[in-house]
PDB file of C-alpha atoms in Angstrom:
ATOM      1  CA  MET A   1     130.812 232.525  67.354  1.00 59.00           C
ATOM      2  CA  SER A   2     129.881 235.571  69.446  1.00 86.00           C
ATOM      3  CA  ALA A   3     126.478 235.689  71.093  1.00 95.00           C
ATOM      4  CA  PRO A   4     123.906 237.776  69.193  1.00 98.00           C
ATOM      5  CA  VAL A   5     123.304 241.371  70.249  1.00 98.00           C
ATOM      6  CA  ALA A   6     119.975 242.839  71.334  1.00 98.00           C
ATOM      7  CA  VAL A   7     119.145 246.492  71.971  1.00 98.00           C
ATOM      8  CA  VAL A   8     116.367 247.362  74.428  1.00 98.00           C
ATOM      9  CA  THR A   9     115.107 250.907  75.020  1.00 98.00           C
ATOM     10  CA  GLY A  10     113.061 252.038  77.991  1.00 97.00           C
ATOM     11  CA  VAL A  11     114.746 249.801  80.544  1.00 97.00           C
ATOM     12  CA  GLY A  12     112.721 250.764  83.584  1.00 92.00           C
ATOM     13  CA  PRO A  13     111.973 248.763  86.737  1.00 90.00           C
ATOM     14  CA  GLY A  14     109.129 246.790  85.137  1.00 94.00           C
ATOM     15  CA  THR A  15     108.776 245.556  81.575  1.00 97.00           C
ATOM     16  CA  GLY A  16     112.140 246.805  80.354  1.00 97.00           C
ATOM     17  CA  THR A  17     114.055 245.019  83.092  1.00 97.00           C
ATOM     18  CA  SER A  18     112.150 241.791  82.491  1.00 98.00           C
ATOM     19  CA  ILE A  19     112.867 241.931  78.747  1.00 98.00           C
ATOM     20  CA  VAL A  20     116.571 242.466  79.426  1.00 98.00           C
ATOM     21  CA  GLU A  21     116.706 239.593  81.904  1.00 98.00           C
ATOM     22  CA  GLN A  22     114.987 237.153  79.578  1.00 98.00           C
ATOM     23  CA  LEU A  23     117.079 238.141  76.559  1.00 98.00           C
ATOM     24  CA  ALA A  24     120.239 237.693  78.608  1.00 98.00           C
ATOM     25  CA  ALA A  25     119.013 234.297  79.828  1.00 98.00           C
ATOM     26  CA  ALA A  26     118.374 233.342  76.183  1.00 97.00           C
ATOM     27  CA  GLY A  27     122.016 234.032  75.350  1.00 97.00           C
ATOM     28  CA  TYR A  28     121.953 237.569  73.989  1.00 98.00           C
ATOM     29  CA  ARG A  29     124.413 240.318  74.790  1.00 98.00           C
ATOM     30  CA  VAL A  30     122.031 243.119  75.670  1.00 98.00           C
ATOM     31  CA  ALA A  31     122.572 246.850  75.206  1.00 98.00           C
ATOM     32  CA  MET A  32     120.254 248.640  77.639  1.00 98.00           C
ATOM     33  CA  LEU A  33     119.074 252.176  76.844  1.00 98.00           C
ATOM     34  CA  ALA A  34     117.419 254.459  79.399  1.00 97.00           C
ATOM     35  CA  ARG A  35     117.985 257.852  80.952  1.00 95.00           C
ATOM     36  CA  SER A  36     118.905 256.533  84.414  1.00 94.00           C
ATOM     37  CA  GLU A  37     122.604 255.680  84.559  1.00 94.00           C
ATOM     38  CA  GLU A  38     122.192 254.456  88.146  1.00 95.00           C
ATOM     39  CA  ARG A  39     119.425 251.969  87.283  1.00 95.00           C
ATOM     40  CA  LEU A  40     121.264 250.618  84.264  1.00 97.00           C
ATOM     41  CA  GLY A  41     124.492 250.289  86.230  1.00 96.00           C
ATOM     42  CA  ALA A  42     122.778 248.308  88.967  1.00 96.00           C
ATOM     43  CA  LEU A  43     121.196 245.979  86.410  1.00 96.00           C
ATOM     44  CA  ALA A  44     124.486 245.511  84.564  1.00 96.00           C
ATOM     45  CA  ALA A  45     126.157 244.572  87.862  1.00 96.00           C
ATOM     46  CA  ARG A  46     123.464 241.979  88.584  1.00 96.00           C
ATOM     47  CA  VAL A  47     122.833 240.346  85.186  1.00 97.00           C
ATOM     48  CA  THR A  48     125.580 238.703  83.139  1.00 96.00           C
ATOM     49  CA  GLY A  49     125.910 239.822  79.544  1.00 95.00           C
ATOM     50  CA  VAL A  50     124.102 243.150  79.764  1.00 97.00           C
ATOM     51  CA  HIS A  51     125.640 246.554  79.078  1.00 98.00           C
ATOM     52  CA  ALA A  52     124.523 250.015  80.161  1.00 98.00           C
ATOM     53  CA  TYR A  53     124.112 252.831  77.626  1.00 98.00           C
ATOM     54  CA  PRO A  54     122.512 255.813  79.388  1.00 98.00           C
ATOM     55  CA  VAL A  55     120.816 258.078  76.851  1.00 98.00           C
ATOM     56  CA  ASP A  56     117.695 260.150  76.271  1.00 97.00           C
ATOM     57  CA  VAL A  57     116.204 258.671  73.101  1.00 97.00           C
ATOM     58  CA  THR A  58     114.691 262.056  72.193  1.00 97.00           C
ATOM     59  CA  ASP A  59     118.185 263.532  71.834  1.00 97.00           C
ATOM     60  CA  THR A  60     118.903 262.492  68.255  1.00 97.00           C
ATOM     61  CA  ALA A  61     122.597 263.343  68.319  1.00 98.00           C
ATOM     62  CA  ALA A  62     123.124 261.463  71.590  1.00 98.00           C
ATOM     63  CA  LEU A  63     121.078 258.514  70.336  1.00 98.00           C
ATOM     64  CA  THR A  64     123.122 258.338  67.128  1.00 98.00           C
ATOM     65  CA  ALA A  65     126.359 258.414  69.127  1.00 98.00           C
ATOM     66  CA  THR A  66     125.030 255.672  71.397  1.00 98.00           C
ATOM     67  CA  CYS A  67     124.110 253.480  68.430  1.00 98.00           C
ATOM     68  CA  GLU A  68     127.603 253.960  67.029  1.00 98.00           C
ATOM     69  CA  ARG A  69     129.091 253.000  70.393  1.00 98.00           C
ATOM     70  CA  ILE A  70     126.952 249.840  70.591  1.00 98.00           C
ATOM     71  CA  GLU A  71     128.057 248.769  67.116  1.00 98.00           C
ATOM     72  CA  ARG A  72     131.683 249.495  67.977  1.00 97.00           C
ATOM     73  CA  GLU A  73     131.667 247.714  71.346  1.00 97.00           C
ATOM     74  CA  LEU A  74     129.200 244.853  70.795  1.00 97.00           C
ATOM     75  CA  GLY A  75     128.528 244.649  67.059  1.00 97.00           C
ATOM     76  CA  SER A  76     125.391 245.088  64.950  1.00 97.00           C
ATOM     77  CA  PRO A  77     122.253 244.025  66.810  1.00 98.00           C
ATOM     78  CA  GLU A  78     120.130 241.138  65.639  1.00 98.00           C
ATOM     79  CA  VAL A  79     117.237 242.287  67.842  1.00 98.00           C
ATOM     80  CA  LEU A  80     115.773 245.718  68.598  1.00 98.00           C
ATOM     81  CA  VAL A  81     113.037 246.118  71.222  1.00 98.00           C
ATOM     82  CA  HIS A  82     111.626 249.643  71.421  1.00 98.00           C
ATOM     83  CA  ASN A  83     110.033 249.756  74.852  1.00 98.00           C
ATOM     84  CA  ALA A  84     110.655 253.423  75.703  1.00 97.00           C
ATOM     85  CA  VAL A  85     107.399 255.296  76.146  1.00 95.00           C
ATOM     86  CA  GLY A  86     106.265 258.865  76.696  1.00 93.00           C
ATOM     87  CA  GLY A  87     102.718 259.421  77.937  1.00 88.00           C
ATOM     88  CA  ALA A  88     100.362 262.009  79.402  1.00 88.00           C
ATOM     89  CA  PHE A  89      96.764 262.109  80.561  1.00 89.00           C
ATOM     90  CA  GLY A  90      94.340 264.869  79.626  1.00 94.00           C
ATOM     91  CA  THR A  91      91.928 265.990  76.950  1.00 96.00           C
ATOM     92  CA  PHE A  92      93.088 267.935  73.919  1.00 96.00           C
ATOM     93  CA  LEU A  93      91.988 271.097  75.753  1.00 96.00           C
ATOM     94  CA  ASP A  94      94.017 270.247  78.867  1.00 95.00           C
ATOM     95  CA  VAL A  95      97.273 268.878  77.506  1.00 94.00           C
ATOM     96  CA  ASP A  96     100.044 271.263  76.544  1.00 95.00           C
ATOM     97  CA  PRO A  97     100.735 270.664  72.838  1.00 95.00           C
ATOM     98  CA  ALA A  98     104.444 270.580  73.711  1.00 96.00           C
ATOM     99  CA  VAL A  99     103.793 267.443  75.781  1.00 95.00           C
ATOM    100  CA  LEU A 100     102.226 265.687  72.800  1.00 95.00           C
ATOM    101  CA  GLU A 101     105.215 266.695  70.687  1.00 96.00           C
ATOM    102  CA  ALA A 102     107.652 265.378  73.318  1.00 96.00           C
ATOM    103  CA  ASN A 103     105.801 262.057  73.507  1.00 96.00           C
ATOM    104  CA  PHE A 104     105.905 261.832  69.713  1.00 97.00           C
ATOM    105  CA  GLN A 105     109.686 262.099  69.895  1.00 97.00           C
ATOM    106  CA  VAL A 106     109.912 259.138  72.296  1.00 97.00           C
ATOM    107  CA  ASN A 107     107.293 256.885  70.771  1.00 97.00           C
ATOM    108  CA  VAL A 108     107.677 257.555  67.069  1.00 98.00           C
ATOM    109  CA  MET A 109     110.836 259.411  66.130  1.00 98.00           C
ATOM    110  CA  ALA A 110     113.119 257.319  68.338  1.00 98.00           C
ATOM    111  CA  LEU A 111     111.735 254.198  66.656  1.00 98.00           C
ATOM    112  CA  MET A 112     112.373 255.791  63.264  1.00 98.00           C
ATOM    113  CA  HIS A 113     115.980 256.628  64.105  1.00 98.00           C
ATOM    114  CA  LEU A 114     116.731 253.252  65.690  1.00 98.00           C
ATOM    115  CA  ALA A 115     115.200 251.250  62.865  1.00 98.00           C
ATOM    116  CA  ARG A 116     117.014 253.290  60.218  1.00 98.00           C
ATOM    117  CA  ARG A 117     120.272 252.740  62.042  1.00 98.00           C
ATOM    118  CA  PHE A 118     120.049 249.020  62.753  1.00 98.00           C
ATOM    119  CA  ALA A 119     117.800 247.554  60.041  1.00 98.00           C
ATOM    120  CA  PRO A 120     120.333 247.687  57.160  1.00 98.00           C
ATOM    121  CA  ALA A 121     122.699 245.292  58.943  1.00 98.00           C
ATOM    122  CA  MET A 122     119.792 242.962  59.691  1.00 98.00           C
ATOM    123  CA  VAL A 123     118.820 242.975  56.024  1.00 98.00           C
ATOM    124  CA  ALA A 124     122.427 242.295  55.011  1.00 98.00           C
ATOM    125  CA  ALA A 125     122.521 239.363  57.441  1.00 97.00           C
ATOM    126  CA  GLY A 126     119.153 238.075  56.189  1.00 97.00           C
ATOM    127  CA  LYS A 127     117.716 237.910  59.705  1.00 98.00           C
ATOM    128  CA  GLY A 128     116.697 240.043  62.633  1.00 98.00           C
ATOM    129  CA  SER A 129     113.740 241.178  64.729  1.00 98.00           C
ATOM    130  CA  ILE A 130     112.261 244.532  65.678  1.00 98.00           C
ATOM    131  CA  VAL A 131     109.579 244.432  68.377  1.00 98.00           C
ATOM    132  CA  VAL A 132     107.684 247.505  69.576  1.00 98.00           C
ATOM    133  CA  THR A 133     105.705 247.431  72.811  1.00 98.00           C
ATOM    134  CA  GLY A 134     102.423 249.294  72.552  1.00 96.00           C
ATOM    135  CA  ASN A 135      98.994 249.375  74.132  1.00 94.00           C
ATOM    136  CA  THR A 136      95.347 249.920  73.286  1.00 94.00           C
ATOM    137  CA  SER A 137      95.936 253.664  72.852  1.00 93.00           C
ATOM    138  CA  ALA A 138      97.433 252.653  69.516  1.00 94.00           C
ATOM    139  CA  GLN A 139      93.952 251.521  68.452  1.00 94.00           C
ATOM    140  CA  ARG A 140      91.570 254.069  69.979  1.00 93.00           C
ATOM    141  CA  GLY A 141      91.563 257.694  71.063  1.00 92.00           C
ATOM    142  CA  LYS A 142      89.849 258.082  74.410  1.00 93.00           C
ATOM    143  CA  ALA A 143      89.164 261.648  75.508  1.00 94.00           C
ATOM    144  CA  HIS A 144      91.724 261.755  78.326  1.00 93.00           C
ATOM    145  CA  PHE A 145      94.490 260.178  76.238  1.00 94.00           C
ATOM    146  CA  ALA A 146      94.825 263.049  73.763  1.00 94.00           C
ATOM    147  CA  GLY A 147      98.441 263.631  74.778  1.00 93.00           C
ATOM    148  CA  PHE A 148      99.363 259.989  74.259  1.00 94.00           C
ATOM    149  CA  ALA A 149      97.081 258.003  71.942  1.00 96.00           C
ATOM    150  CA  PRO A 150      97.935 259.957  68.767  1.00 96.00           C
ATOM    151  CA  THR A 151     101.605 259.093  69.237  1.00 97.00           C
ATOM    152  CA  LYS A 152     100.955 255.398  69.869  1.00 97.00           C
ATOM    153  CA  ALA A 153      98.685 255.178  66.827  1.00 97.00           C
ATOM    154  CA  ALA A 154     101.415 256.777  64.733  1.00 98.00           C
ATOM    155  CA  GLN A 155     103.932 254.371  66.267  1.00 98.00           C
ATOM    156  CA  ARG A 156     101.818 251.365  65.268  1.00 98.00           C
ATOM    157  CA  ILE A 157     101.449 252.634  61.704  1.00 98.00           C
ATOM    158  CA  LEU A 158     105.169 253.366  61.452  1.00 98.00           C
ATOM    159  CA  ALA A 159     105.934 249.856  62.705  1.00 98.00           C
ATOM    160  CA  GLU A 160     103.556 248.442  60.088  1.00 98.00           C
ATOM    161  CA  SER A 161     105.281 250.430  57.348  1.00 98.00           C
ATOM    162  CA  ILE A 162     108.647 249.143  58.558  1.00 98.00           C
ATOM    163  CA  ALA A 163     107.294 245.591  58.647  1.00 98.00           C
ATOM    164  CA  ARG A 164     105.987 245.765  55.085  1.00 98.00           C
ATOM    165  CA  GLU A 165     109.406 246.952  53.943  1.00 98.00           C
ATOM    166  CA  LEU A 166     111.560 244.563  55.956  1.00 98.00           C
ATOM    167  CA  SER A 167     109.570 241.333  56.196  1.00 98.00           C
ATOM    168  CA  PRO A 168     110.232 240.286  52.569  1.00 97.00           C
ATOM    169  CA  LYS A 169     113.920 240.884  53.300  1.00 98.00           C
ATOM    170  CA  GLY A 170     113.988 238.440  56.195  1.00 98.00           C
ATOM    171  CA  VAL A 171     113.571 240.844  59.117  1.00 98.00           C
ATOM    172  CA  HIS A 172     110.610 240.265  61.440  1.00 98.00           C
ATOM    173  CA  VAL A 173     108.806 243.354  62.763  1.00 98.00           C
ATOM    174  CA  ALA A 174     106.052 242.989  65.363  1.00 98.00           C
ATOM    175  CA  TYR A 175     103.854 245.357  67.363  1.00 98.00           C
ATOM    176  CA  LEU A 176     102.726 244.081  70.770  1.00 98.00           C
ATOM    177  CA  VAL A 177      99.514 245.603  72.152  1.00 98.00           C
ATOM    178  CA  ILE A 178      99.467 245.355  75.954  1.00 97.00           C
ATOM    179  CA  ASP A 179      95.822 245.667  77.009  1.00 95.00           C
ATOM    180  CA  ALA A 180      96.383 245.748  80.748  1.00 95.00           C
ATOM    181  CA  VAL A 181      97.727 247.575  83.764  1.00 93.00           C
ATOM    182  CA  ILE A 182     101.322 246.481  84.268  1.00 95.00           C
ATOM    183  CA  ASP A 183     102.236 245.290  87.755  1.00 93.00           C
ATOM    184  CA  VAL A 184     104.689 247.972  88.881  1.00 91.00           C
ATOM    185  CA  PRO A 185     104.693 249.820  92.251  1.00 89.00           C
ATOM    186  CA  TRP A 186     103.055 253.040  91.045  1.00 89.00           C
ATOM    187  CA  ALA A 187     100.243 251.097  89.360  1.00 91.00           C
ATOM    188  CA  ARG A 188      99.684 249.048  92.513  1.00 92.00           C
ATOM    189  CA  LYS A 189      99.237 252.270  94.490  1.00 92.00           C
ATOM    190  CA  LEU A 190      96.856 253.686  91.876  1.00 91.00           C
ATOM    191  CA  HIS A 191      94.784 250.485  91.873  1.00 94.00           C
ATOM    192  CA  ALA A 192      95.203 249.478  95.499  1.00 93.00           C
ATOM    193  CA  ASP A 193      91.775 247.828  95.615  1.00 93.00           C
ATOM    194  CA  LYS A 194      92.461 245.466  92.701  1.00 94.00           C
ATOM    195  CA  PRO A 195      93.352 241.767  93.114  1.00 93.00           C
ATOM    196  CA  ASP A 196      96.645 240.328  91.870  1.00 93.00           C
ATOM    197  CA  ASP A 197      95.124 238.868  88.712  1.00 94.00           C
ATOM    198  CA  PHE A 198      93.923 242.317  87.607  1.00 95.00           C
ATOM    199  CA  PHE A 199      97.505 243.156  86.616  1.00 96.00           C
ATOM    200  CA  ILE A 200      99.712 241.833  83.849  1.00 96.00           C
ATOM    201  CA  GLN A 201     103.143 240.683  84.989  1.00 97.00           C
ATOM    202  CA  PRO A 202     106.268 242.226  83.393  1.00 97.00           C
ATOM    203  CA  ASP A 203     107.806 238.750  83.071  1.00 97.00           C
ATOM    204  CA  ALA A 204     104.771 237.616  81.072  1.00 97.00           C
ATOM    205  CA  ILE A 205     105.119 240.577  78.711  1.00 98.00           C
ATOM    206  CA  ALA A 206     108.806 239.801  78.283  1.00 98.00           C
ATOM    207  CA  GLY A 207     107.949 236.194  77.540  1.00 98.00           C
ATOM    208  CA  GLU A 208     105.689 237.292  74.692  1.00 98.00           C
ATOM    209  CA  VAL A 209     108.420 239.574  73.346  1.00 98.00           C
ATOM    210  CA  LEU A 210     110.806 236.606  73.285  1.00 98.00           C
ATOM    211  CA  HIS A 211     108.114 234.492  71.604  1.00 98.00           C
ATOM    212  CA  LEU A 212     107.712 237.084  68.847  1.00 98.00           C
ATOM    213  CA  ILE A 213     111.469 237.306  68.354  1.00 98.00           C
ATOM    214  CA  HIS A 214     111.749 233.539  67.962  1.00 97.00           C
ATOM    215  CA  GLN A 215     108.684 232.897  65.806  1.00 98.00           C
ATOM    216  CA  PRO A 216     109.444 230.654  62.810  1.00 97.00           C
ATOM    217  CA  ARG A 217     109.534 232.395  59.440  1.00 96.00           C
ATOM    218  CA  SER A 218     106.551 230.406  58.256  1.00 97.00           C
ATOM    219  CA  ALA A 219     104.347 231.967  60.958  1.00 97.00           C
ATOM    220  CA  TRP A 220     105.318 235.560  61.703  1.00 98.00           C
ATOM    221  CA  SER A 221     102.925 237.851  63.574  1.00 97.00           C
ATOM    222  CA  PHE A 222     102.827 241.589  63.110  1.00 98.00           C
ATOM    223  CA  LEU A 223     100.038 242.676  65.458  1.00 97.00           C
ATOM    224  CA  ALA A 224      99.874 240.707  68.712  1.00 97.00           C
ATOM    225  CA  GLU A 225      97.672 241.387  71.746  1.00 97.00           C
ATOM    226  CA  ILE A 226      98.001 240.240  75.353  1.00 97.00           C
ATOM    227  CA  ARG A 227      95.712 240.883  78.319  1.00 97.00           C
ATOM    228  CA  PRO A 228      94.795 239.276  81.673  1.00 96.00           C
ATOM    229  CA  PHE A 229      92.087 236.621  81.445  1.00 96.00           C
ATOM    230  CA  GLY A 230      89.533 238.838  83.192  1.00 92.00           C
ATOM    231  CA  GLU A 231      90.176 242.001  81.191  1.00 92.00           C
ATOM    232  CA  THR A 232      87.132 243.461  79.425  1.00 90.00           C
ATOM    233  CA  TRP A 233      87.738 244.091  75.733  1.00 90.00           C
TER     234      TRP A 233
END
């Protein structure tokens, strides 16, 4: 029997890469989606069982063609992890409305298109998982997150709607709130005075994604939260 297929969007140098690595280690054939062909190619050359599919998830036609290619080359995915994210800082007076609209395309519409494409096969198989990585902007609208928080809140609600539709059909949908600064180079520079345990590790996030994917049917989570032990919340 062929190894199951997983699709991961937003495969950047932090969380996305860690999710891909851990899925591959767990025996999945992983389709990696991101805009950077160079990054995906390097990861595909290093990790066994992963496949590069460069695409901008906001380009609906290109995304549809990529989904078709994944199904043709690997088969229907059993797992979808939507990790792609579009964000911007600024108040509603500062942020260009076009930026909010662009972030909505990444965070919400791409999830809509991907779920509509892949969920029917999961339902037909009677199993599957869709995990969306989010953050606390999905739960509150701080002043300087006006170009971002509305899209993450909409993403969480869309994921909940998908979960209520698919869960009774055997497909697990979960939304993971990451209440932390992720340990990637740009964040280290921004928070240069912070100790190591201030940050959340990408491998730890990926581990929680794998945990959600493999939860037993008798104990599925929808909304999960993770944060460093010292994080104020």
